[in-house]
Amino acid sequence: MGAGKRGRMTVWLACADGFIAADVIRWREGIWDRRGPKGGRSMKIGDRDVIAEVIDGPDEDGFVTLLVRDCVVLTDNLRTGQLKAGERMRRKAATIQRGEPARMRWSDEAARASIRGSRFLADAVLGAVAPGGES
């Protein structure tokens, strides 16, 4: 999960300033078993590391649209919980923030900083997510 193209290691940076659309982020999330027939509590059965590209968001409800790039199930002998590469998914920004997110370093961080700090592009257009999960 750490090696990039041509065998180089991918550099991951903590999402201290949040993430924006076009960022590739990774985080850890739990895998939950479905509730029983009488609506019992879900039970956590494992964990997975997810790498996804931020497509859009957050919307007015705090959801971010993501495109899965890679998923690694960290629990042995667990067949469920694998996300397929290329699959679109939605997650609350606050849920991602709980999973200690990191973003892939851009080849031109100055370009990202200029987009992030632009006074002409509103956060809603950029899909900026602050560290607390709020835009």
C-alpha atoms as a PDB file:
ATOM      1  CA  MET A   1       0.000   0.000   0.000  1.00  0.00           C
ATOM      2  CA  GLY A   2       2.991   2.310   0.397  1.00  0.00           C
ATOM      3  CA  ALA A   3       4.871   1.785  -2.889  1.00  0.00           C
ATOM      4  CA  GLY A   4       3.988   4.018  -5.788  1.00  0.00           C
ATOM      5  CA  LYS A   5       4.920   3.844  -9.452  1.00  0.00           C
ATOM      6  CA  ARG A   6       8.376   2.558 -10.342  1.00  0.00           C
ATOM      7  CA  GLY A   7       8.963   1.249  -6.822  1.00  0.00           C
ATOM      8  CA  ARG A   8       9.142   4.661  -5.132  1.00  0.00           C
ATOM      9  CA  MET A   9       7.528   5.008  -1.745  1.00  0.00           C
ATOM     10  CA  THR A  10       4.445   7.183  -1.583  1.00  0.00           C
ATOM     11  CA  VAL A  11       4.726  10.136   0.783  1.00  0.00           C
ATOM     12  CA  TRP A  12       1.708  10.590   3.064  1.00  0.00           C
ATOM     13  CA  LEU A  13       1.079  13.803   4.983  1.00  0.00           C
ATOM     14  CA  ALA A  14      -1.209  14.170   7.985  1.00  0.00           C
ATOM     15  CA  CYS A  15      -4.436  15.986   7.093  1.00  0.00           C
ATOM     16  CA  ALA A  16      -3.727  18.794   9.552  1.00  0.00           C
ATOM     17  CA  ASP A  17      -5.393  21.357   7.288  1.00  0.00           C
ATOM     18  CA  GLY A  18      -8.120  19.013   6.038  1.00  0.00           C
ATOM     19  CA  PHE A  19      -8.487  17.773   2.479  1.00  0.00           C
ATOM     20  CA  ILE A  20      -9.872  19.130  -0.779  1.00  0.00           C
ATOM     21  CA  ALA A  21     -11.321  17.692  -3.977  1.00  0.00           C
ATOM     22  CA  ALA A  22      -8.613  15.881  -6.004  1.00  0.00           C
ATOM     23  CA  ASP A  23      -6.700  14.832  -2.867  1.00  0.00           C
ATOM     24  CA  VAL A  24      -5.948  11.128  -2.494  1.00  0.00           C
ATOM     25  CA  ILE A  25      -6.476  10.217   1.151  1.00  0.00           C
ATOM     26  CA  ARG A  26      -6.144   7.114   3.295  1.00  0.00           C
ATOM     27  CA  TRP A  27      -7.732   6.281   6.622  1.00  0.00           C
ATOM     28  CA  ARG A  28      -8.673   3.318   8.791  1.00  0.00           C
ATOM     29  CA  GLU A  29     -12.298   2.398   9.372  1.00  0.00           C
ATOM     30  CA  GLY A  30     -14.140  -0.383  11.100  1.00  0.00           C
ATOM     31  CA  ILE A  31     -16.011  -3.218   9.414  1.00  0.00           C
ATOM     32  CA  TRP A  32     -19.375  -3.824  11.018  1.00  0.00           C
ATOM     33  CA  ASP A  33     -21.579  -6.919  10.913  1.00  0.00           C
ATOM     34  CA  ARG A  34     -25.203  -6.373   9.962  1.00  0.00           C
ATOM     35  CA  ARG A  35     -27.793  -5.985  12.658  1.00  0.00           C
ATOM     36  CA  GLY A  36     -29.873  -8.928  13.712  1.00  0.00           C
ATOM     37  CA  PRO A  37     -33.489  -9.414  12.653  1.00  0.00           C
ATOM     38  CA  LYS A  38     -34.811  -7.542  15.686  1.00  0.00           C
ATOM     39  CA  GLY A  39     -32.678  -4.437  15.166  1.00  0.00           C
ATOM     40  CA  GLY A  40     -29.921  -5.351  17.616  1.00  0.00           C
ATOM     41  CA  ARG A  41     -26.672  -3.442  17.797  1.00  0.00           C
ATOM     42  CA  SER A  42     -24.127  -3.868  15.021  1.00  0.00           C
ATOM     43  CA  MET A  43     -20.926  -5.571  16.049  1.00  0.00           C
ATOM     44  CA  LYS A  44     -17.468  -4.511  14.890  1.00  0.00           C
ATOM     45  CA  ILE A  45     -15.802  -7.502  13.249  1.00  0.00           C
ATOM     46  CA  GLY A  46     -12.621  -5.944  11.868  1.00  0.00           C
ATOM     47  CA  ASP A  47     -10.766  -3.003  10.370  1.00  0.00           C
ATOM     48  CA  ARG A  48      -9.683  -1.933   6.906  1.00  0.00           C
ATOM     49  CA  ASP A  49      -7.351   0.679   5.454  1.00  0.00           C
ATOM     50  CA  VAL A  50      -8.948   2.605   2.600  1.00  0.00           C
ATOM     51  CA  ILE A  51      -7.223   4.742  -0.035  1.00  0.00           C
ATOM     52  CA  ALA A  52      -9.612   6.919  -2.029  1.00  0.00           C
ATOM     53  CA  GLU A  53      -9.674  10.030  -4.181  1.00  0.00           C
ATOM     54  CA  VAL A  54     -11.897  12.886  -3.027  1.00  0.00           C
ATOM     55  CA  ILE A  55     -14.340  13.559  -5.865  1.00  0.00           C
ATOM     56  CA  ASP A  56     -16.747  16.032  -4.292  1.00  0.00           C
ATOM     57  CA  GLY A  57     -17.950  17.385  -1.010  1.00  0.00           C
ATOM     58  CA  PRO A  58     -18.720  17.861   1.643  1.00  0.00           C
ATOM     59  CA  ASP A  59     -22.350  18.560   0.840  1.00  0.00           C
ATOM     60  CA  GLU A  60     -24.755  20.357   3.186  1.00  0.00           C
ATOM     61  CA  ASP A  61     -25.136  17.142   5.233  1.00  0.00           C
ATOM     62  CA  GLY A  62     -21.362  16.715   5.654  1.00  0.00           C
ATOM     63  CA  PHE A  63     -20.940  13.812   3.203  1.00  0.00           C
ATOM     64  CA  VAL A  64     -17.911  13.457   0.919  1.00  0.00           C
ATOM     65  CA  THR A  65     -18.005  11.529  -2.388  1.00  0.00           C
ATOM     66  CA  LEU A  66     -14.953   9.301  -2.856  1.00  0.00           C
ATOM     67  CA  LEU A  67     -13.535   6.961  -5.494  1.00  0.00           C
ATOM     68  CA  VAL A  68     -11.869   3.888  -3.978  1.00  0.00           C
ATOM     69  CA  ARG A  69      -8.302   3.308  -5.171  1.00  0.00           C
ATOM     70  CA  ASP A  70      -7.289   0.512  -2.779  1.00  0.00           C
ATOM     71  CA  CYS A  71      -8.616  -1.330   0.265  1.00  0.00           C
ATOM     72  CA  VAL A  72      -6.772  -3.670   2.617  1.00  0.00           C
ATOM     73  CA  VAL A  73      -8.714  -5.718   5.166  1.00  0.00           C
ATOM     74  CA  LEU A  74      -6.577  -5.934   8.307  1.00  0.00           C
ATOM     75  CA  THR A  75      -8.460  -8.763  10.011  1.00  0.00           C
ATOM     76  CA  ASP A  76      -7.432 -12.353   9.249  1.00  0.00           C
ATOM     77  CA  ASN A  77     -10.009 -14.807   7.892  1.00  0.00           C
ATOM     78  CA  LEU A  78     -12.495 -12.077   7.036  1.00  0.00           C
ATOM     79  CA  ARG A  79     -14.031 -12.420   3.575  1.00  0.00           C
ATOM     80  CA  THR A  80     -16.461  -9.529   3.789  1.00  0.00           C
ATOM     81  CA  GLY A  81     -15.547  -5.886   4.004  1.00  0.00           C
ATOM     82  CA  GLN A  82     -13.397  -5.592   0.881  1.00  0.00           C
ATOM     83  CA  LEU A  83     -14.106  -2.483  -1.190  1.00  0.00           C
ATOM     84  CA  LYS A  84     -13.472  -2.740  -4.936  1.00  0.00           C
ATOM     85  CA  ALA A  85     -11.133  -0.327  -6.702  1.00  0.00           C
ATOM     86  CA  GLY A  86     -13.119   2.097  -8.857  1.00  0.00           C
ATOM     87  CA  GLU A  87     -16.179   1.915  -6.603  1.00  0.00           C
ATOM     88  CA  ARG A  88     -17.788   5.219  -5.595  1.00  0.00           C
ATOM     89  CA  MET A  89     -18.728   5.683  -1.964  1.00  0.00           C
ATOM     90  CA  ARG A  90     -19.926   8.365   0.428  1.00  0.00           C
ATOM     91  CA  ARG A  91     -18.637   8.942   3.921  1.00  0.00           C
ATOM     92  CA  LYS A  92     -19.205  11.628   6.510  1.00  0.00           C
ATOM     93  CA  ALA A  93     -16.179  13.907   6.734  1.00  0.00           C
ATOM     94  CA  ALA A  94     -16.259  13.457  10.526  1.00  0.00           C
ATOM     95  CA  THR A  95     -16.043   9.660  10.099  1.00  0.00           C
ATOM     96  CA  ILE A  96     -12.946   9.996   7.933  1.00  0.00           C
ATOM     97  CA  GLN A  97     -11.378  12.378  10.451  1.00  0.00           C
ATOM     98  CA  ARG A  98     -11.812   9.753  13.187  1.00  0.00           C
ATOM     99  CA  GLY A  99      -9.698   7.288  11.171  1.00  0.00           C
ATOM    100  CA  GLU A 100      -6.484   9.362  11.370  1.00  0.00           C
ATOM    101  CA  PRO A 101      -6.512  10.425   7.705  1.00  0.00           C
ATOM    102  CA  ALA A 102      -3.416  11.196   5.679  1.00  0.00           C
ATOM    103  CA  ARG A 103      -3.247  12.621   2.184  1.00  0.00           C
ATOM    104  CA  MET A 104      -0.883  11.759  -0.627  1.00  0.00           C
ATOM    105  CA  ARG A 105       1.699  14.445  -1.257  1.00  0.00           C
ATOM    106  CA  TRP A 106       1.080  16.375  -4.471  1.00  0.00           C
ATOM    107  CA  SER A 107       3.945  16.583  -6.952  1.00  0.00           C
ATOM    108  CA  ASP A 108       3.462  20.367  -6.747  1.00  0.00           C
ATOM    109  CA  GLU A 109       2.445  21.305  -3.202  1.00  0.00           C
ATOM    110  CA  ALA A 110       2.655  24.996  -4.101  1.00  0.00           C
ATOM    111  CA  ALA A 111      -0.192  24.519  -6.589  1.00  0.00           C
ATOM    112  CA  ARG A 112      -2.293  22.810  -3.921  1.00  0.00           C
ATOM    113  CA  ALA A 113      -1.558  25.611  -1.458  1.00  0.00           C
ATOM    114  CA  SER A 114      -2.574  28.253  -3.989  1.00  0.00           C
ATOM    115  CA  ILE A 115      -5.840  26.431  -4.686  1.00  0.00           C
ATOM    116  CA  ARG A 116      -6.490  25.896  -0.984  1.00  0.00           C
ATOM    117  CA  GLY A 117      -5.781  29.530  -0.116  1.00  0.00           C
ATOM    118  CA  SER A 118      -7.486  31.139  -3.100  1.00  0.00           C
ATOM    119  CA  ARG A 119      -9.832  33.938  -2.173  1.00  0.00           C
ATOM    120  CA  PHE A 120     -11.546  33.572  -5.557  1.00  0.00           C
ATOM    121  CA  LEU A 121     -12.548  29.936  -5.118  1.00  0.00           C
ATOM    122  CA  ALA A 122     -14.991  29.329  -2.288  1.00  0.00           C
ATOM    123  CA  ASP A 123     -14.527  26.309  -0.005  1.00  0.00           C
ATOM    124  CA  ALA A 124     -17.826  24.954  -1.341  1.00  0.00           C
ATOM    125  CA  VAL A 125     -16.340  24.869  -4.854  1.00  0.00           C
ATOM    126  CA  LEU A 126     -13.118  23.241  -3.676  1.00  0.00           C
ATOM    127  CA  GLY A 127     -14.831  20.782  -1.382  1.00  0.00           C
ATOM    128  CA  ALA A 128     -12.530  21.721   1.475  1.00  0.00           C
ATOM    129  CA  VAL A 129     -12.893  19.732   4.661  1.00  0.00           C
ATOM    130  CA  ALA A 130     -11.475  21.173   7.861  1.00  0.00           C
ATOM    131  CA  PRO A 131      -9.772  18.880  10.403  1.00  0.00           C
ATOM    132  CA  GLY A 132     -12.875  18.920  12.607  1.00  0.00           C
ATOM    133  CA  GLY A 133     -14.971  17.549   9.740  1.00  0.00           C
ATOM    134  CA  GLU A 134     -16.599  20.884   8.970  1.00  0.00           C
ATOM    135  CA  SER A 135     -16.162  22.938   5.828  1.00  0.00           C
END
